[in-house]
Amino acid sequence: MATLHGKVIVITGGAQGIGATTAAALVRMGARVAIGDLDPVLAEKTAGELGGGTIALPLDVTDHAGFTAFLDEVERRLGPIDVLINNAGVMLLSPLADEDDAATARQIEVNLGAVIHGTREAIRRMRPRGRGHIVNVASMAGKAGFPGAATYCATKHAVVGLSEAVRQELRGSGVDISCVMPAVVRTHLADGLPETKLFPSLRPEDVAAAIVATVRKPRFDVFVPKSLDLTGRVSRLVPRAAAEWFMRAIGADKVFTQAHADARAEYEARVRRA
């Protein structure tokens, strides 16, 4: 596995949750980390706690010109970017028929538009150097459909498809791309979600460990936990009715439809205001 000492690694949405936990793990391995976040005060606080020369810069990933300027500033201060982790994401829940246009647009802008832009910017910087690594944080919702989160699932499916296509475009370039697909992770994004019978929710540390492992030794499909890979393969081999029965049997069809609205109210209001 490659050493991460001295590597310049950028994380979007890095002030808290998976982003901050991943940043902490990378700093411990000697990486030079830059975190970008919509909350610059929290980002500065997180960077100060992480130490190791970690820098924090304000970043609205939906502002593409600003995203480009953010990457430029990171390279000015730390040097060429070795790894970009497109981690920022949002989730607004409701049946699709009840979802308003603003909620749809917000999820598409953050979860997909920003990842496309970040991936493109990383390619333009890394390919001329013949090295680099792009890590796109998707979700198991990018491999299956869950009622109550149709737009979220659509954006994560799109990130998986984007990453698969770019993988082919980058073949032989020296630039790697990985797609991280975790189950439910206990961050604010998952506030109010119930547990399933078979797949208990993950800690941010679980996802951070998987990200660090694939940064050290690149691979494309990164399932967290790894058992999701086998579950997905089996579900594609059996008839659709059987796969959907299994989803119902373990309660996966209720993860988003039975989310506790009161527990999610603060998170969803903040996402809508941003």
CSV table of C-alpha atoms in Angstrom, one decimal:
chain,number,residue,atom,x,y,z
A,1,MET,CA,0.0,0.0,0.0
A,2,ALA,CA,1.2,3.5,-0.8
A,3,THR,CA,2.2,5.9,2.0
A,4,LEU,CA,0.1,9.0,2.4
A,5,HIS,CA,2.8,11.0,4.1
A,6,GLY,CA,2.9,14.4,2.4
A,7,LYS,CA,0.1,13.7,0.0
A,8,VAL,CA,-2.2,16.7,-0.7
A,9,ILE,CA,-5.8,15.5,-0.1
A,10,VAL,CA,-8.9,17.6,-0.5
A,11,ILE,CA,-12.3,16.8,1.1
A,12,THR,CA,-15.5,18.6,0.4
A,13,GLY,CA,-18.1,18.7,3.2
A,14,GLY,CA,-15.2,18.2,5.5
A,15,ALA,CA,-16.2,20.1,8.6
A,16,GLN,CA,-18.2,17.3,10.2
A,17,GLY,CA,-19.5,13.7,9.8
A,18,ILE,CA,-17.7,11.4,7.3
A,19,GLY,CA,-15.6,14.3,5.9
A,20,ALA,CA,-14.2,15.3,9.2
A,21,THR,CA,-13.6,11.8,10.4
A,22,THR,CA,-11.8,10.9,7.2
A,23,ALA,CA,-9.7,14.0,7.4
A,24,ALA,CA,-8.7,13.0,11.0
A,25,ALA,CA,-7.6,9.6,9.8
A,26,LEU,CA,-5.6,11.0,6.9
A,27,VAL,CA,-3.9,13.6,9.1
A,28,ARG,CA,-2.8,10.8,11.4
A,29,MET,CA,-1.2,9.1,8.4
A,30,GLY,CA,0.8,12.3,7.6
A,31,ALA,CA,-1.3,13.6,4.7
A,32,ARG,CA,-1.6,17.4,4.1
A,33,VAL,CA,-5.4,17.9,4.2
A,34,ALA,CA,-7.6,20.7,3.0
A,35,ILE,CA,-11.3,20.7,4.0
A,36,GLY,CA,-13.9,22.8,2.3
A,37,ASP,CA,-17.3,23.4,3.8
A,38,LEU,CA,-20.3,25.6,3.5
A,39,ASP,CA,-19.9,26.4,7.3
A,40,PRO,CA,-16.5,28.2,7.4
A,41,VAL,CA,-16.5,28.7,11.2
A,42,LEU,CA,-17.1,25.0,11.8
A,43,ALA,CA,-14.5,24.1,9.2
A,44,GLU,CA,-11.9,26.3,10.9
A,45,LYS,CA,-12.7,24.8,14.2
A,46,THR,CA,-12.4,21.2,12.8
A,47,ALA,CA,-9.1,22.1,11.1
A,48,GLY,CA,-7.7,23.5,14.3
A,49,GLU,CA,-8.6,20.4,16.2
A,50,LEU,CA,-7.1,18.1,13.5
A,51,GLY,CA,-3.8,20.0,13.5
A,52,GLY,CA,-1.1,18.7,11.2
A,53,GLY,CA,-1.2,21.8,9.1
A,54,THR,CA,-4.8,21.1,8.0
A,55,ILE,CA,-6.4,24.1,6.2
A,56,ALA,CA,-10.0,25.0,6.0
A,57,LEU,CA,-11.6,27.1,3.3
A,58,PRO,CA,-15.2,28.2,2.6
A,59,LEU,CA,-16.8,26.1,-0.1
A,60,ASP,CA,-20.2,26.1,-1.7
A,61,VAL,CA,-20.0,23.1,-4.0
A,62,THR,CA,-22.9,24.3,-6.0
A,63,ASP,CA,-21.0,27.5,-7.0
A,64,HIS,CA,-18.9,26.0,-9.7
A,65,ALA,CA,-16.7,29.0,-10.2
A,66,GLY,CA,-16.2,29.1,-6.5
A,67,PHE,CA,-15.4,25.4,-6.4
A,68,THR,CA,-12.7,25.9,-9.0
A,69,ALA,CA,-11.3,28.9,-7.1
A,70,PHE,CA,-11.2,26.8,-3.9
A,71,LEU,CA,-9.1,24.1,-5.6
A,72,ASP,CA,-6.8,26.8,-7.0
A,73,GLU,CA,-6.3,28.2,-3.6
A,74,VAL,CA,-5.6,24.7,-2.1
A,75,GLU,CA,-2.9,24.1,-4.8
A,76,ARG,CA,-1.4,27.6,-4.2
A,77,ARG,CA,-1.1,26.9,-0.5
A,78,LEU,CA,-0.3,23.1,-0.4
A,79,GLY,CA,0.8,22.2,-3.9
A,80,PRO,CA,-0.7,19.9,-6.6
A,81,ILE,CA,-3.7,17.9,-5.4
A,82,ASP,CA,-3.1,14.2,-5.1
A,83,VAL,CA,-6.5,13.1,-4.0
A,84,LEU,CA,-10.0,14.8,-4.3
A,85,ILE,CA,-12.7,13.3,-2.1
A,86,ASN,CA,-16.1,14.5,-3.3
A,87,ASN,CA,-17.9,13.9,0.0
A,88,ALA,CA,-20.5,16.7,0.3
A,89,GLY,CA,-24.0,15.5,0.0
A,90,VAL,CA,-27.6,16.2,1.2
A,91,MET,CA,-30.8,14.2,1.6
A,92,LEU,CA,-34.4,15.5,1.8
A,93,LEU,CA,-37.0,12.9,2.3
A,94,SER,CA,-40.6,12.5,1.1
A,95,PRO,CA,-42.6,10.5,-1.4
A,96,LEU,CA,-41.7,11.9,-4.9
A,97,ALA,CA,-45.3,13.1,-5.5
A,98,ASP,CA,-44.9,15.3,-2.4
A,99,GLU,CA,-41.4,16.6,-3.0
A,100,ASP,CA,-41.2,20.3,-4.0
A,101,ASP,CA,-39.1,21.6,-6.8
A,102,ALA,CA,-36.6,23.3,-4.4
A,103,ALA,CA,-35.9,20.0,-2.7
A,104,THR,CA,-35.4,18.2,-6.0
A,105,ALA,CA,-33.1,20.9,-7.3
A,106,ARG,CA,-31.0,21.1,-4.1
A,107,GLN,CA,-30.2,17.4,-4.1
A,108,ILE,CA,-29.3,17.4,-7.8
A,109,GLU,CA,-27.1,20.4,-7.4
A,110,VAL,CA,-25.2,19.2,-4.4
A,111,ASN,CA,-25.2,15.4,-4.9
A,112,LEU,CA,-24.6,15.3,-8.6
A,113,GLY,CA,-23.8,18.6,-10.2
A,114,ALA,CA,-21.0,19.3,-7.7
A,115,VAL,CA,-19.6,15.9,-8.1
A,116,ILE,CA,-19.5,16.2,-11.9
A,117,HIS,CA,-17.8,19.6,-11.6
A,118,GLY,CA,-15.3,18.4,-8.9
A,119,THR,CA,-14.5,15.2,-10.9
A,120,ARG,CA,-13.9,17.2,-14.1
A,121,GLU,CA,-11.7,19.8,-12.3
A,122,ALA,CA,-9.7,17.0,-10.8
A,123,ILE,CA,-9.1,15.3,-14.1
A,124,ARG,CA,-8.0,18.5,-15.7
A,125,ARG,CA,-5.4,19.0,-13.0
A,126,MET,CA,-4.3,15.3,-12.5
A,127,ARG,CA,-4.2,13.9,-16.0
A,128,PRO,CA,-1.4,16.2,-17.3
A,129,ARG,CA,0.7,15.1,-14.3
A,130,GLY,CA,-0.1,11.4,-14.9
A,131,ARG,CA,-1.2,10.7,-11.4
A,132,GLY,CA,-4.0,11.4,-8.9
A,133,HIS,CA,-7.0,9.8,-7.4
A,134,ILE,CA,-10.7,10.9,-7.3
A,135,VAL,CA,-12.9,9.4,-4.6
A,136,ASN,CA,-16.6,9.9,-5.1
A,137,VAL,CA,-18.8,9.2,-2.1
A,138,ALA,CA,-22.1,7.8,-3.3
A,139,SER,CA,-24.3,5.4,-1.3
A,140,MET,CA,-25.8,2.0,-1.4
A,141,ALA,CA,-28.8,4.0,-2.6
A,142,GLY,CA,-26.8,4.3,-5.8
A,143,LYS,CA,-27.3,0.6,-6.4
A,144,ALA,CA,-30.9,0.2,-5.2
A,145,GLY,CA,-34.1,2.2,-5.1
A,146,PHE,CA,-35.7,3.0,-1.7
A,147,PRO,CA,-39.2,4.5,-1.4
A,148,GLY,CA,-39.3,7.9,0.3
A,149,ALA,CA,-35.9,8.9,-1.1
A,150,ALA,CA,-36.4,8.8,-4.9
A,151,THR,CA,-34.5,11.9,-5.8
A,152,TYR,CA,-31.7,11.1,-3.4
A,153,CYS,CA,-31.4,7.6,-4.9
A,154,ALA,CA,-31.4,9.0,-8.4
A,155,THR,CA,-28.5,11.3,-7.6
A,156,LYS,CA,-26.5,8.5,-6.1
A,157,HIS,CA,-27.2,6.2,-9.0
A,158,ALA,CA,-26.0,9.0,-11.3
A,159,VAL,CA,-22.8,9.3,-9.3
A,160,VAL,CA,-22.1,5.6,-9.7
A,161,GLY,CA,-22.7,5.9,-13.4
A,162,LEU,CA,-20.6,8.9,-13.7
A,163,SER,CA,-17.7,7.2,-11.9
A,164,GLU,CA,-18.0,4.1,-14.0
A,165,ALA,CA,-17.9,6.1,-17.2
A,166,VAL,CA,-14.9,8.2,-16.0
A,167,ARG,CA,-13.1,5.1,-15.0
A,168,GLN,CA,-13.1,4.1,-18.6
A,169,GLU,CA,-12.0,7.6,-19.8
A,170,LEU,CA,-9.1,7.5,-17.4
A,171,ARG,CA,-7.8,4.1,-18.3
A,172,GLY,CA,-4.0,4.3,-18.8
A,173,SER,CA,-3.8,7.9,-17.6
A,174,GLY,CA,-2.3,7.2,-14.2
A,175,VAL,CA,-5.4,8.7,-12.5
A,176,ASP,CA,-7.6,6.5,-10.4
A,177,ILE,CA,-11.2,6.8,-9.5
A,178,SER,CA,-13.1,5.1,-6.7
A,179,CYS,CA,-16.8,5.0,-5.8
A,180,VAL,CA,-17.7,4.6,-2.1
A,181,MET,CA,-21.1,3.1,-1.4
A,182,PRO,CA,-21.9,2.9,2.3
A,183,ALA,CA,-25.1,1.8,4.0
A,184,VAL,CA,-26.8,4.2,6.4
A,185,VAL,CA,-24.2,6.2,8.3
A,186,ARG,CA,-25.0,7.9,11.7
A,187,THR,CA,-24.4,11.5,10.7
A,188,HIS,CA,-26.9,14.3,10.6
A,189,LEU,CA,-27.9,13.3,7.1
A,190,ALA,CA,-29.4,10.2,8.6
A,191,ASP,CA,-31.1,11.8,11.6
A,192,GLY,CA,-34.4,10.1,12.4
A,193,LEU,CA,-33.8,7.0,10.2
A,194,PRO,CA,-34.8,3.6,11.7
A,195,GLU,CA,-32.5,0.7,11.9
A,196,THR,CA,-32.9,-2.4,9.6
A,197,LYS,CA,-32.9,-6.0,10.8
A,198,LEU,CA,-29.9,-7.1,8.8
A,199,PHE,CA,-27.8,-4.0,8.3
A,200,PRO,CA,-27.2,-1.8,11.4
A,201,SER,CA,-26.2,1.7,10.7
A,202,LEU,CA,-22.5,2.5,10.4
A,203,ARG,CA,-20.3,4.9,12.2
A,204,PRO,CA,-18.5,7.7,10.3
A,205,GLU,CA,-15.3,5.9,11.3
A,206,ASP,CA,-16.3,2.8,9.4
A,207,VAL,CA,-16.6,4.8,6.2
A,208,ALA,CA,-13.4,6.8,6.9
A,209,ALA,CA,-11.5,3.6,7.3
A,210,ALA,CA,-12.7,2.3,3.9
A,211,ILE,CA,-11.9,5.6,2.2
A,212,VAL,CA,-8.4,5.7,3.7
A,213,ALA,CA,-7.8,2.1,2.6
A,214,THR,CA,-8.8,2.8,-1.0
A,215,VAL,CA,-6.7,6.0,-1.1
A,216,ARG,CA,-3.7,3.9,0.0
A,217,LYS,CA,-4.6,1.0,-2.5
A,218,PRO,CA,-7.0,2.2,-5.1
A,219,ARG,CA,-10.0,0.1,-6.1
A,220,PHE,CA,-13.2,1.2,-7.9
A,221,ASP,CA,-16.0,-0.4,-5.9
A,222,VAL,CA,-15.9,0.4,-2.2
A,223,PHE,CA,-18.8,-1.1,-0.3
A,224,VAL,CA,-19.3,-0.4,3.4
A,225,PRO,CA,-19.7,-2.9,4.8
A,226,LYS,CA,-18.1,-5.2,2.3
A,227,SER,CA,-21.1,-7.6,2.6
A,228,LEU,CA,-23.2,-5.2,0.6
A,229,ASP,CA,-21.3,-6.2,-2.5
A,230,LEU,CA,-22.5,-9.9,-2.1
A,231,THR,CA,-26.0,-8.8,-1.2
A,232,GLY,CA,-26.2,-6.7,-4.4
A,233,ARG,CA,-24.8,-9.5,-6.5
A,234,VAL,CA,-27.3,-12.0,-5.2
A,235,SER,CA,-30.2,-9.6,-5.6
A,236,ARG,CA,-29.4,-9.1,-9.3
A,237,LEU,CA,-29.4,-12.9,-9.8
A,238,VAL,CA,-32.8,-13.6,-8.4
A,239,PRO,CA,-36.2,-12.6,-9.8
A,240,ARG,CA,-37.1,-8.9,-9.0
A,241,ALA,CA,-40.1,-10.1,-6.9
A,242,ALA,CA,-37.8,-12.2,-4.7
A,243,ALA,CA,-35.3,-9.3,-4.3
A,244,GLU,CA,-38.1,-6.9,-3.3
A,245,TRP,CA,-39.5,-9.5,-0.9
A,246,PHE,CA,-36.1,-9.7,0.8
A,247,MET,CA,-36.0,-5.9,1.1
A,248,ARG,CA,-39.4,-5.9,2.8
A,249,ALA,CA,-38.4,-8.8,5.0
A,250,ILE,CA,-35.4,-6.9,6.5
A,251,GLY,CA,-37.3,-3.6,6.6
A,252,ALA,CA,-35.1,-1.8,4.1
A,253,ASP,CA,-38.3,-0.5,2.3
A,254,LYS,CA,-39.2,1.4,5.4
A,255,VAL,CA,-35.8,3.1,6.2
A,256,PHE,CA,-36.8,6.3,4.5
A,257,THR,CA,-40.6,6.2,4.6
A,258,GLN,CA,-40.7,5.7,8.4
A,259,ALA,CA,-38.1,8.4,9.2
A,260,HIS,CA,-39.0,10.5,12.2
A,261,ALA,CA,-39.9,13.9,10.9
A,262,ASP,CA,-39.3,15.7,14.2
A,263,ALA,CA,-35.8,14.2,14.4
A,264,ARG,CA,-35.0,15.3,10.9
A,265,ALA,CA,-36.6,18.8,11.1
A,266,GLU,CA,-33.5,20.7,12.0
A,267,TYR,CA,-31.3,19.0,9.5
A,268,GLU,CA,-33.7,19.4,6.6
A,269,ALA,CA,-34.4,23.1,7.4
A,270,ARG,CA,-30.7,23.8,7.4
A,271,VAL,CA,-30.2,22.1,4.0
A,272,ARG,CA,-33.0,24.1,2.6
A,273,ARG,CA,-31.7,27.4,3.9
A,274,ALA,CA,-28.1,26.8,2.6
